[in-house]
PDB file of C-alpha atoms in Angstrom:
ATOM      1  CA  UNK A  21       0.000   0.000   0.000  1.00 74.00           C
ATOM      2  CA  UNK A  22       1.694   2.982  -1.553  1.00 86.00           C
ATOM      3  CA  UNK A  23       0.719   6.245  -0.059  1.00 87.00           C
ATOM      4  CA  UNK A  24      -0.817   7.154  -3.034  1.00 87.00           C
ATOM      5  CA  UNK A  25      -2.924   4.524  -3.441  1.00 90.00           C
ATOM      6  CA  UNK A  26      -4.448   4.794   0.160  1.00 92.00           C
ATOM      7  CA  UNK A  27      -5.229   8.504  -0.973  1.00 92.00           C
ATOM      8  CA  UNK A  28      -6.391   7.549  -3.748  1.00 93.00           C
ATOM      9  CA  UNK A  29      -8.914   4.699  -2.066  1.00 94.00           C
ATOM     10  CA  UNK A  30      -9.805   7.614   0.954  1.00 94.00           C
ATOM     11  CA  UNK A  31     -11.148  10.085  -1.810  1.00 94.00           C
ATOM     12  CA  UNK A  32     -12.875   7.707  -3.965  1.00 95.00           C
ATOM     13  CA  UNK A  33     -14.920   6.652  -0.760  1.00 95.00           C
ATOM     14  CA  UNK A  34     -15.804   9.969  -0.267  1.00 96.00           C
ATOM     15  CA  UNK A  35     -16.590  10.643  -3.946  1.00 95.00           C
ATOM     16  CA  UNK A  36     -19.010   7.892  -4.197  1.00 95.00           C
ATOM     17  CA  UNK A  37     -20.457   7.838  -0.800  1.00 96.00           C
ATOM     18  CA  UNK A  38     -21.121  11.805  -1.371  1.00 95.00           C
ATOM     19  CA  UNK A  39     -22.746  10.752  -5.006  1.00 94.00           C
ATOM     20  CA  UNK A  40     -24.851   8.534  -3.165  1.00 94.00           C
ATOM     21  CA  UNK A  41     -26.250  10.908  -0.408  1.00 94.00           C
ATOM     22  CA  UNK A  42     -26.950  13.609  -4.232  1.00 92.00           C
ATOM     23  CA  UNK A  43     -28.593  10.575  -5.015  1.00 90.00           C
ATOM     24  CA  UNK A  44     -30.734   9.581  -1.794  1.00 89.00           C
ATOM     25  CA  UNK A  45     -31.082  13.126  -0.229  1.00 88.00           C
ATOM     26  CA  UNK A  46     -34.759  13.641   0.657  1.00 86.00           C
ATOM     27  CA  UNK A  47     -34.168  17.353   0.893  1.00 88.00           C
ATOM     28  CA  UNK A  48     -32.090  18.875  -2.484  1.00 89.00           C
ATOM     29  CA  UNK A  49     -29.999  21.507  -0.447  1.00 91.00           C
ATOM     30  CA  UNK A  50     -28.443  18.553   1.336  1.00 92.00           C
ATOM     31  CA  UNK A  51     -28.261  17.287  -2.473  1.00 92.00           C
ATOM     32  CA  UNK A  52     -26.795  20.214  -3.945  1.00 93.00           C
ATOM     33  CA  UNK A  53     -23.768  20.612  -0.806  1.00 94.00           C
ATOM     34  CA  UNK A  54     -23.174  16.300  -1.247  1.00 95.00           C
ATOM     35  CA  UNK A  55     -22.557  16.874  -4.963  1.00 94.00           C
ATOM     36  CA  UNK A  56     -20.245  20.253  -4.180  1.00 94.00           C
ATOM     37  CA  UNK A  57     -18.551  17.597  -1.661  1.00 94.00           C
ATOM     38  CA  UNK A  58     -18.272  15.217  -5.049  1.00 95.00           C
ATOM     39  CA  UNK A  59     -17.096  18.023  -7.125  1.00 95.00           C
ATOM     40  CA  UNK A  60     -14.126  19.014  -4.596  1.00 95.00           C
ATOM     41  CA  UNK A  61     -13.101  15.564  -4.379  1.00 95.00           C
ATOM     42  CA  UNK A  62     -12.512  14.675  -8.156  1.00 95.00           C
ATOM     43  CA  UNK A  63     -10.536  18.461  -8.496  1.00 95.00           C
ATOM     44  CA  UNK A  64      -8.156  16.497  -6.170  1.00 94.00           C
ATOM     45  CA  UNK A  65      -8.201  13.552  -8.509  1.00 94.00           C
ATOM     46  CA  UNK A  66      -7.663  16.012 -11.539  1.00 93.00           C
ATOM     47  CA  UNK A  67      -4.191  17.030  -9.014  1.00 91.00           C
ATOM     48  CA  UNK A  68      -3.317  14.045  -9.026  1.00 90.00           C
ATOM     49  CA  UNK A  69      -3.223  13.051 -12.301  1.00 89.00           C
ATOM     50  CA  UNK A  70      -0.995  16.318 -13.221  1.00 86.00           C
ATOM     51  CA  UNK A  71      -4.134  18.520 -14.127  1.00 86.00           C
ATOM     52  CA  UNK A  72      -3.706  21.481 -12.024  1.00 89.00           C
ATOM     53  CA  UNK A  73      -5.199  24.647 -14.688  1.00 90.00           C
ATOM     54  CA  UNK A  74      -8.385  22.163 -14.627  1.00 91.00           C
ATOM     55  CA  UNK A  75      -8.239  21.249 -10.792  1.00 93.00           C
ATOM     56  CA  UNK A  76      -8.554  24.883  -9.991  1.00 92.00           C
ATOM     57  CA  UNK A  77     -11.216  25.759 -12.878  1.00 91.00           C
ATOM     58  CA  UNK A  78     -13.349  22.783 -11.386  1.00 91.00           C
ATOM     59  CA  UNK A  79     -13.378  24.180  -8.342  1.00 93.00           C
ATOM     60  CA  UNK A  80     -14.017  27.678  -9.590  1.00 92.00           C
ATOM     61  CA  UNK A  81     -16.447  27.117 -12.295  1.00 90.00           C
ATOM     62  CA  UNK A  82     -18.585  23.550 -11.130  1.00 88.00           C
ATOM     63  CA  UNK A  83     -18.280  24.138  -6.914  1.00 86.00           C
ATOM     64  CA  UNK A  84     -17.698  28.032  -7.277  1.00 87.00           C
ATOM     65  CA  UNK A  85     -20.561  28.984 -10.027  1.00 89.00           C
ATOM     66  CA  UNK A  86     -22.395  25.854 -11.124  1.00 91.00           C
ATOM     67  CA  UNK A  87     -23.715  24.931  -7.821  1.00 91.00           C
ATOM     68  CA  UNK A  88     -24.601  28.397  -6.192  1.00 91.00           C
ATOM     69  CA  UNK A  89     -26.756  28.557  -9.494  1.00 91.00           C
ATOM     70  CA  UNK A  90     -28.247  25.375  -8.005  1.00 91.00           C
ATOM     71  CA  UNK A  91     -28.561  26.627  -4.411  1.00 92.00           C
ATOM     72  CA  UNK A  92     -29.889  30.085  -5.403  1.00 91.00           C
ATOM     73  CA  UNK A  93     -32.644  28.285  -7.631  1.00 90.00           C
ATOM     74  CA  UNK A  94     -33.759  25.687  -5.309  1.00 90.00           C
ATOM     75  CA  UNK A  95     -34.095  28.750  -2.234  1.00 90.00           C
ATOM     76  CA  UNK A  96     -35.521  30.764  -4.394  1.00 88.00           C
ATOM     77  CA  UNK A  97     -38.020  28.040  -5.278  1.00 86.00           C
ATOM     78  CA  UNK A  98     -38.487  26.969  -2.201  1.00 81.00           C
ATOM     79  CA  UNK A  99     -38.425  23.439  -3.899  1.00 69.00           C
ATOM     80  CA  UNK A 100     -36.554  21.539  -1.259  1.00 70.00           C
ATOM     81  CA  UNK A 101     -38.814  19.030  -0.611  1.00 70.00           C
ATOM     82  CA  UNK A 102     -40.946  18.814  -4.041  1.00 62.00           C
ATOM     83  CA  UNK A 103     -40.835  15.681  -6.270  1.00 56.00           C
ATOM     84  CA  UNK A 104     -41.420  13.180  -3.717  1.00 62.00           C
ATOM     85  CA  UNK A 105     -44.252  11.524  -5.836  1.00 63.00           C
ATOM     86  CA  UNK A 106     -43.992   7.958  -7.058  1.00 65.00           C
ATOM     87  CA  UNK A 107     -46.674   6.996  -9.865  1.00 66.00           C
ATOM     88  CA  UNK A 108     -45.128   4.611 -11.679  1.00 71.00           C
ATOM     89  CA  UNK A 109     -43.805   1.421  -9.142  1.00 75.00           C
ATOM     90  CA  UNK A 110     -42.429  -0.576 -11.551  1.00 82.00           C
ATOM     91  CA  UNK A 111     -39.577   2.105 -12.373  1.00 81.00           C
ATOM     92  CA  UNK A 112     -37.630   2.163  -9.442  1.00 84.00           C
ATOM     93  CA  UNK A 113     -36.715  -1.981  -9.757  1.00 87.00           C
ATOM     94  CA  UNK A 114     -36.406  -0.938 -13.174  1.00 89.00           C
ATOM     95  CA  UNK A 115     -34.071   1.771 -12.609  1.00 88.00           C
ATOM     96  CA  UNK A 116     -31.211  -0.083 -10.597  1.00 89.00           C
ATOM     97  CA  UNK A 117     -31.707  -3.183 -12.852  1.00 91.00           C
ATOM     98  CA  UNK A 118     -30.581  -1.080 -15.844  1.00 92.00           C
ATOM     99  CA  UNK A 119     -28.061   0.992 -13.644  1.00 90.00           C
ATOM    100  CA  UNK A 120     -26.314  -2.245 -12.704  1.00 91.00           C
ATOM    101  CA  UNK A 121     -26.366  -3.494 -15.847  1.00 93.00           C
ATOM    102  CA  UNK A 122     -24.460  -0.433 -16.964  1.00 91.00           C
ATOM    103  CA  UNK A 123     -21.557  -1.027 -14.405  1.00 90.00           C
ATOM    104  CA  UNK A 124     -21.225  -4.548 -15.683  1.00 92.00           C
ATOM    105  CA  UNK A 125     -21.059  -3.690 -19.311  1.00 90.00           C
ATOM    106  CA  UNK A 126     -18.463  -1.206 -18.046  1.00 88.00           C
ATOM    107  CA  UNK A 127     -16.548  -3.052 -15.730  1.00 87.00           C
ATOM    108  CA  UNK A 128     -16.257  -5.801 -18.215  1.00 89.00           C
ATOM    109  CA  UNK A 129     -14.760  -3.443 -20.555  1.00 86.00           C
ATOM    110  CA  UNK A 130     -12.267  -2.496 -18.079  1.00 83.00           C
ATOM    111  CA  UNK A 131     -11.262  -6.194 -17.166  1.00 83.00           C
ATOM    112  CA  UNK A 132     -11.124  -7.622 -21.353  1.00 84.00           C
ATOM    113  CA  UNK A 133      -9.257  -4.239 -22.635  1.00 77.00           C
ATOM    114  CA  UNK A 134      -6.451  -3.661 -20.807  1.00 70.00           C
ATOM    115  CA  UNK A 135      -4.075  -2.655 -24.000  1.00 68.00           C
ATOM    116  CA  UNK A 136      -6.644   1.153 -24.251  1.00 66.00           C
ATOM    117  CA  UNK A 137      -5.297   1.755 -20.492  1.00 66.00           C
ATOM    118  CA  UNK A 138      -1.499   1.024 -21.240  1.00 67.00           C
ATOM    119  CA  UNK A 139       0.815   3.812 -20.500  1.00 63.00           C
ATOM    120  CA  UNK A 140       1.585   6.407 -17.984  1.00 61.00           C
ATOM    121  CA  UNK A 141       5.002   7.022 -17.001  1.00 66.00           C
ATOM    122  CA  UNK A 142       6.875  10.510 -15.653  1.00 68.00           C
ATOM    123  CA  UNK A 143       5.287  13.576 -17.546  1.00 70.00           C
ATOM    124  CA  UNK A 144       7.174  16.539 -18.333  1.00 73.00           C
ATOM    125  CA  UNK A 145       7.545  19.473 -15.529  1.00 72.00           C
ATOM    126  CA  UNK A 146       5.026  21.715 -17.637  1.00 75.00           C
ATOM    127  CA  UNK A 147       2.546  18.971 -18.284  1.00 80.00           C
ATOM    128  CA  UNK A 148      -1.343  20.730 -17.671  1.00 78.00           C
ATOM    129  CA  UNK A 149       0.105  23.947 -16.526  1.00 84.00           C
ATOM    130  CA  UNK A 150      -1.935  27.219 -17.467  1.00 86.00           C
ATOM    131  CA  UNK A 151       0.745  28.280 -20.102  1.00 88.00           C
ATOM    132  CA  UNK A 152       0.722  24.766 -22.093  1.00 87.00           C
ATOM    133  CA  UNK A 153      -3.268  25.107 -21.713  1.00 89.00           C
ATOM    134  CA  UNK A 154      -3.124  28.188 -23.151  1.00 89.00           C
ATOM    135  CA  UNK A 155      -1.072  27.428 -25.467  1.00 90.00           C
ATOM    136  CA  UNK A 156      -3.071  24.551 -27.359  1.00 89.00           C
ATOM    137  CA  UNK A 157      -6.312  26.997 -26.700  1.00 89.00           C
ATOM    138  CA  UNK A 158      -5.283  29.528 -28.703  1.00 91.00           C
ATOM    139  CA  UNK A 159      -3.361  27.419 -31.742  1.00 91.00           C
ATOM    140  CA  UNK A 160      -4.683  24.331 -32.061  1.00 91.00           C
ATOM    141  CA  UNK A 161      -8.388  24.841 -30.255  1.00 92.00           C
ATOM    142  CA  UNK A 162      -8.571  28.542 -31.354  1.00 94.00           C
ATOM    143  CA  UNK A 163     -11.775  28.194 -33.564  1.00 94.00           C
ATOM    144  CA  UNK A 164     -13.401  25.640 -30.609  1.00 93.00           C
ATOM    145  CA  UNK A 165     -12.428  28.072 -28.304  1.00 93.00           C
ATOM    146  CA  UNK A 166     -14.560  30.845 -29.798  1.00 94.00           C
ATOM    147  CA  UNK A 167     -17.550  28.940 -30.586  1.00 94.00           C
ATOM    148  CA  UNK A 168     -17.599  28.450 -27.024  1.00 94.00           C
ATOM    149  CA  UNK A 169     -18.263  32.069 -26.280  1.00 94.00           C
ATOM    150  CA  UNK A 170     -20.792  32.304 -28.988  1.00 95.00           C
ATOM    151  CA  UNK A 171     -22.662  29.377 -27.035  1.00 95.00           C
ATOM    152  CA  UNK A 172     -22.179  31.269 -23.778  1.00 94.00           C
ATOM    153  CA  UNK A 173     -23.729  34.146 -25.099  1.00 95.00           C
ATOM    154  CA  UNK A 174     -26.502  32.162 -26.412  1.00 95.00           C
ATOM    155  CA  UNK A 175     -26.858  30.493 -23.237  1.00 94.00           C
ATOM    156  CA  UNK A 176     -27.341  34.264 -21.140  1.00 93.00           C
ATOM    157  CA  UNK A 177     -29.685  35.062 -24.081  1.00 94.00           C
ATOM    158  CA  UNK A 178     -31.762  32.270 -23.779  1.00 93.00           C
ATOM    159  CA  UNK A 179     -31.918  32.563 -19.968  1.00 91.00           C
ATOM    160  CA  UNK A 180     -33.001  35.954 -20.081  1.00 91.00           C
ATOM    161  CA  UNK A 181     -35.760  35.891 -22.148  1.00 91.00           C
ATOM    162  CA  UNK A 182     -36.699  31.967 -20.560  1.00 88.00           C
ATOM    163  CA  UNK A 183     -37.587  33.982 -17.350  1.00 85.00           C
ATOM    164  CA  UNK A 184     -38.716  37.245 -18.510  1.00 84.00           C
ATOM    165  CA  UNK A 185     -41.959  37.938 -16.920  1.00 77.00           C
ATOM    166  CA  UNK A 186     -45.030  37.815 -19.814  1.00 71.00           C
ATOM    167  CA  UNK A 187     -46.293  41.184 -19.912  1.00 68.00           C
ATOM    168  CA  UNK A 188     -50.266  40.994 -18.461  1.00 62.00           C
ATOM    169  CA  UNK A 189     -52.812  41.550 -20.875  1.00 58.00           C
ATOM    170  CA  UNK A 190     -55.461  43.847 -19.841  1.00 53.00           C
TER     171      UNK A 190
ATOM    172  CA  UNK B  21       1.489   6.729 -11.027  1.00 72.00           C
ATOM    173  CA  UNK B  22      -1.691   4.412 -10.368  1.00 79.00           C
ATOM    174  CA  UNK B  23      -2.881   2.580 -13.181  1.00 83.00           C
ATOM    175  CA  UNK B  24      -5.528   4.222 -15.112  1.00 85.00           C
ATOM    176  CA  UNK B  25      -8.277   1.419 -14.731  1.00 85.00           C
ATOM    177  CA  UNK B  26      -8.571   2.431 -11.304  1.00 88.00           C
ATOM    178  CA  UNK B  27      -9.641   6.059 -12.314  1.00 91.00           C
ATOM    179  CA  UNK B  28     -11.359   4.950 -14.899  1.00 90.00           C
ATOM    180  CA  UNK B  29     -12.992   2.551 -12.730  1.00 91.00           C
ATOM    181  CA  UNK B  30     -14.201   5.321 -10.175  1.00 93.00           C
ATOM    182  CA  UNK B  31     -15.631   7.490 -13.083  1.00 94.00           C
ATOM    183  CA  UNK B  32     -17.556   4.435 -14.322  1.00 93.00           C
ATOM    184  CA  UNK B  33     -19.121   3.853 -10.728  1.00 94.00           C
ATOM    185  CA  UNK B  34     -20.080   7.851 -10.550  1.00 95.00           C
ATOM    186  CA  UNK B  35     -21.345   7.718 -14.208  1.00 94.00           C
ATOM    187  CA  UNK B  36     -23.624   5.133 -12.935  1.00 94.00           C
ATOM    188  CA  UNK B  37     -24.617   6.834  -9.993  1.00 94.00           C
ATOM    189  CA  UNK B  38     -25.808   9.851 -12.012  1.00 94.00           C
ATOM    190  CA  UNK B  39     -27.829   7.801 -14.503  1.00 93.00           C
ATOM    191  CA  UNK B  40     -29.492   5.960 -11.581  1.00 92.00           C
ATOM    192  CA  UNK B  41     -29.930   9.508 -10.342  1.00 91.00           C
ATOM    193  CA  UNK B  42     -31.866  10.123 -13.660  1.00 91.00           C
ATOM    194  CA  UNK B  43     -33.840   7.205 -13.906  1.00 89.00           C
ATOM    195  CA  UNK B  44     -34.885   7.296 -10.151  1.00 88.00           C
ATOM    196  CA  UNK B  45     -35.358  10.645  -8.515  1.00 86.00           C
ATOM    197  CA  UNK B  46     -38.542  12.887 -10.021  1.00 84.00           C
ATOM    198  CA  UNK B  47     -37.431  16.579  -8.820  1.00 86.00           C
ATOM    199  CA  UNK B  48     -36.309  18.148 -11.820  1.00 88.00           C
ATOM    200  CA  UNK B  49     -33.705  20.260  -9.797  1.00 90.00           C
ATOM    201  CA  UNK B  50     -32.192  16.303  -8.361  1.00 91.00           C
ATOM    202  CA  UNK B  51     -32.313  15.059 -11.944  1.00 92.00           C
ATOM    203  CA  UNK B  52     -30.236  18.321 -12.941  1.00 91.00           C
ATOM    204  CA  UNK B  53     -27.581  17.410 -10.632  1.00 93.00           C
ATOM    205  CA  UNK B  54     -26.904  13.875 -11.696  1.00 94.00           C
ATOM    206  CA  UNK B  55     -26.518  14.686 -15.280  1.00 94.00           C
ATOM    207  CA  UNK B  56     -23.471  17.087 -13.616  1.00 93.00           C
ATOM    208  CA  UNK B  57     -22.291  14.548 -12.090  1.00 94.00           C
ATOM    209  CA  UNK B  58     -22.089  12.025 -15.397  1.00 95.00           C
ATOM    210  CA  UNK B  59     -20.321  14.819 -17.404  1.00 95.00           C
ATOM    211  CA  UNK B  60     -18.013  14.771 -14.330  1.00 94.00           C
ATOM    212  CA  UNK B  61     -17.585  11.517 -14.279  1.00 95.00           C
ATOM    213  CA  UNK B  62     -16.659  11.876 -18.453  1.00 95.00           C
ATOM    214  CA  UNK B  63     -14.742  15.101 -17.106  1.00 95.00           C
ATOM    215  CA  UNK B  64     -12.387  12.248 -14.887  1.00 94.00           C
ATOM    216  CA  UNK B  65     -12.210   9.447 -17.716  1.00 93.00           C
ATOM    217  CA  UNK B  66     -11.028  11.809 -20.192  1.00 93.00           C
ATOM    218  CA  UNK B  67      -7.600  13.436 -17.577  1.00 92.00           C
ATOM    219  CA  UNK B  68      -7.078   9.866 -16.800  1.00 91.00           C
ATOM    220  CA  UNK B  69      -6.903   9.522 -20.357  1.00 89.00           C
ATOM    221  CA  UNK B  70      -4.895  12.944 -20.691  1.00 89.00           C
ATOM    222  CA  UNK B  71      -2.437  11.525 -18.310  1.00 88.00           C
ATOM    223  CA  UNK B  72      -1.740   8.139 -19.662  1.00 86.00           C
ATOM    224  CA  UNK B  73      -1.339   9.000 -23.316  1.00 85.00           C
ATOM    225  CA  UNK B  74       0.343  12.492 -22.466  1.00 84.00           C
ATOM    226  CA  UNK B  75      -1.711  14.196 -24.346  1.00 85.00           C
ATOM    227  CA  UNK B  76      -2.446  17.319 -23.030  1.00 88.00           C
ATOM    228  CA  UNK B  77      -5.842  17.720 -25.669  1.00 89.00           C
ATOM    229  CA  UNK B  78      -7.995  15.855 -23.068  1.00 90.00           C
ATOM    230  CA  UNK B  79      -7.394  18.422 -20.456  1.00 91.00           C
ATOM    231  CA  UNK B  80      -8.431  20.678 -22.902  1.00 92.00           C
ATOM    232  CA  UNK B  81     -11.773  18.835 -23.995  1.00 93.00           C
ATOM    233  CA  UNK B  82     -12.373  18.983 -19.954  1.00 93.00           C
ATOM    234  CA  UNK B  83     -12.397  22.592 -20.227  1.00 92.00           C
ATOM    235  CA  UNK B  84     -14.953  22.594 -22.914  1.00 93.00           C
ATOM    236  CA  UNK B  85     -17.281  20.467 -21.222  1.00 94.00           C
ATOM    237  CA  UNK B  86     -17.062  22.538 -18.399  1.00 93.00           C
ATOM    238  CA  UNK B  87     -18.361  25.430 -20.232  1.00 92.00           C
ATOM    239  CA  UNK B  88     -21.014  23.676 -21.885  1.00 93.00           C
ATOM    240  CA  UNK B  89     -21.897  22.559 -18.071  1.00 92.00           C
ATOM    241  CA  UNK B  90     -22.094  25.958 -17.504  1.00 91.00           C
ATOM    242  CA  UNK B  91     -24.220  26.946 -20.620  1.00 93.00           C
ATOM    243  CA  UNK B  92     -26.717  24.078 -20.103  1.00 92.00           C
ATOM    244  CA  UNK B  93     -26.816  24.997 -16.424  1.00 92.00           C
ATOM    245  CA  UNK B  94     -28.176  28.103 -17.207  1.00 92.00           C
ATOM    246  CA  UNK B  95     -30.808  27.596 -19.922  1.00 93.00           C
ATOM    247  CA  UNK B  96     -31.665  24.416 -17.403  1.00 92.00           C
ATOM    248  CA  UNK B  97     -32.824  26.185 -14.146  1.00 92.00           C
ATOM    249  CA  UNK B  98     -34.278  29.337 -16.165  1.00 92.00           C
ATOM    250  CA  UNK B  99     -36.683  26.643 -17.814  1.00 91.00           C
ATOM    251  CA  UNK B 100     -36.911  25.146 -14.635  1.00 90.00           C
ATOM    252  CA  UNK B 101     -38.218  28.490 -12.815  1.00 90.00           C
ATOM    253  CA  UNK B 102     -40.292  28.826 -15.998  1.00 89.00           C
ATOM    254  CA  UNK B 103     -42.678  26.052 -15.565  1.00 87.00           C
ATOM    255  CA  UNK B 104     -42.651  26.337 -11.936  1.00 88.00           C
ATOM    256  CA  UNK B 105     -44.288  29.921 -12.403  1.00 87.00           C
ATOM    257  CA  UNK B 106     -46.846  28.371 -14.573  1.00 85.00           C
ATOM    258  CA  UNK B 107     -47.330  24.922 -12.625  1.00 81.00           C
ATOM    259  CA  UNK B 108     -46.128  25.782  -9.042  1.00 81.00           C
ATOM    260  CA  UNK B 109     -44.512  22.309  -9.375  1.00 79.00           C
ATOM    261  CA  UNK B 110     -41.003  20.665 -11.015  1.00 80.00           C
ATOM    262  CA  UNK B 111     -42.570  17.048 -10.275  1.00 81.00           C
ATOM    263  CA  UNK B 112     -41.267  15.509 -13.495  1.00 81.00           C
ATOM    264  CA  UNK B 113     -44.296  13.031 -13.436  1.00 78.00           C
ATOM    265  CA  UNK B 114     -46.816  15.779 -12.946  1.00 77.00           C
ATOM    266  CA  UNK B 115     -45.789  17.982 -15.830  1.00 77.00           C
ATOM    267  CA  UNK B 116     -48.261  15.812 -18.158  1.00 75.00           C
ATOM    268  CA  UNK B 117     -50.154  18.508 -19.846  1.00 74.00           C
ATOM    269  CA  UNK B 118     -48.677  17.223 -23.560  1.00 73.00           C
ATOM    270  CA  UNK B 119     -49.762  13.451 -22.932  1.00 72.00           C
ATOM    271  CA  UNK B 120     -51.599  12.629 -25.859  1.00 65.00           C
TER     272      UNK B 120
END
C-alpha cells in the first residue's frame, strides 16, 4: 500500500459515498452541498493526475458557479422538498436493474481491454500547466475556443428571455 | 502513477450513480444534478486519459465540457423556474399537460 494509493482509495470513498447521499437526499440543499462535496473531491483527482489549470477551474467554475446557481434556484423556489411523488412502481426496480447493468457492461470493458489503459510514465515538468493550456487553446483549439463564447452568449440570451416575466394583458 | 483502470474505474461507478440519479429521482432540480455529475464523471475518464497517453488535448476537452456545463446549467434552471411559475410544481411526473 503505496501512499498514493491509500489517498487515492480515501477520496474515492468519499466521492461515491457523497454521489450517493446527491442521489438519496430527501431534501435537495443537502443534495446540492453532497454533490459540491463530489465536485471538490474529483478536483483532487484532476491534481493528481498532473491537471492542475483544470483542478482549480473545477473548483471555480462547477463548486464556485455551477452549484450556487443550483442553491440560489432551489431557495428561491423553495423546492426543497418537491418531487417526492412515485406513480409509476415498476420504475424504481427498473431503474437499478438497468443501472447495474451499466456497471457490468463497463466493468467488463475495463477487465477484457487492458491494452486502451497502457501507458503512464513521468510527464514533463510543464505537463497541464496554465501556459501549455493556453497554449493549445489559442493554436490548435482557437476556432473551438470561440464557438464556445458564442454558445455562452446564447446560453445568457436564452436565460433571459426563458424567465422574462409575460407582460399581463389587460 | 496508479494505473488508469482504477480512475477509470471510479468514473464508471459515478457515471452510474448519475444515470441511476436520472432514472430514479422525479425533482427536476435532483435530476439536474446527476446529469453534472455524469459529465463529471466523463470530465475524470477523459484526464485519466490525458495523463496516460500524455496528451495534453484531453485536459483541454475537460475545459470545454465545463463550459457547456455551464451553458446548459443556465438555460436548465431558467426553464426550470419557468414552468414552476406556470405549474407551481417541477414534479417531473406531474408535468403531463402534452400526454396525448
Amino acid at each position: 500500500m503505496t501512499p498514493e494509493l491509500i489517498t487515492f482509495l480515501t477520496l474515492a470513498l468519499i466521492s461515491i459515498a457523497a454521489a450517493l447521499g446527491m442521489l438519496f437526499s430527501r431534501n435537495a440543499v443537502y443534495s446540492a452541498l453532497f454533490l459540491i462535496a463530489n465536485f471538490i473531491t474529483v478536483a483532487i483527482f484532476y491534481l493528481m493526475l498532473g491537471g492542475t489549470f483544470i483542478a482549480l477551474s473545477q473548483i471555480a467554475v462547477y463548486a464556485g458557479a455551477i452549484m450556487v446557481l443550483f442553491l440560489f434556484v432551489i431557495m428561491l423556489l423553495g423546492a426543497e422538498k418537491l418531487g417526492q411523488s412515485q406513480t409509476l412502481a415498476w420504475q424504481r426496480p427498473l431503474a437499478i436493474l438497468l443501472g447495474l447493468g451499466l456497471l457490468g457492461e463497463l466493468g467488463y470493458m475495463l477487465a477484457t481491454r487492458p491494452e486502451m489503459l497502457t501507458g503512464g510514465g513521468a510527464t514533463p515538468e510543464s505537463f497541464g500547466s496554465p501556459l501549455e493550456i493556453g497554449r493549445l487553446l489559442f493554436r490548435e483549439y482557437l476556432l473551438p475556443f470561440e464557438v464556445t463564447s458564442i454558445l455562452l452568449l446564447v446560453a445568457m440570451i436564452g436565460a433571459i428571455i426563458l424567465t422574462r416575466r409575460e407582460k399581463t394583458r389587460v | 502513477m496508479l494505473p488508469v483502470s482504477y480512475y477509470v474505474g471510479l468514473s464508471a461507478v459515478l457515471f452510474t450513480i448519475g444515470a441511476l440519479g436520472v432514472l430514479i429521482r422525479r425533482n427536476a432540480i435532483i435530476i439536474f444534478m446527476s446529469v453534472e455529475l455524469m459529465l463529471n464523471a466523463a470530465n475524470l475518464a477523459f484526464v485519466a486519459f490525458a495523463r496516460a497517453h500524455q496528451a495534453l488535448s484531453g485536459q483541454v476537452f475537460v475545459f470545454f465540457v465545463i463550459t457547456v456545463a455551464a451553458a446548459e446549467v443556465a438555460v436548465g434552471l431558467a426553464l426550470i423556474v419557468a414552468i414552476f411559475r406556470t405549474k407551481h410544481n417541477i414534479d417531473v411526473d406531474q408535468l403531463s399537460s402534452m400526454k396525448g
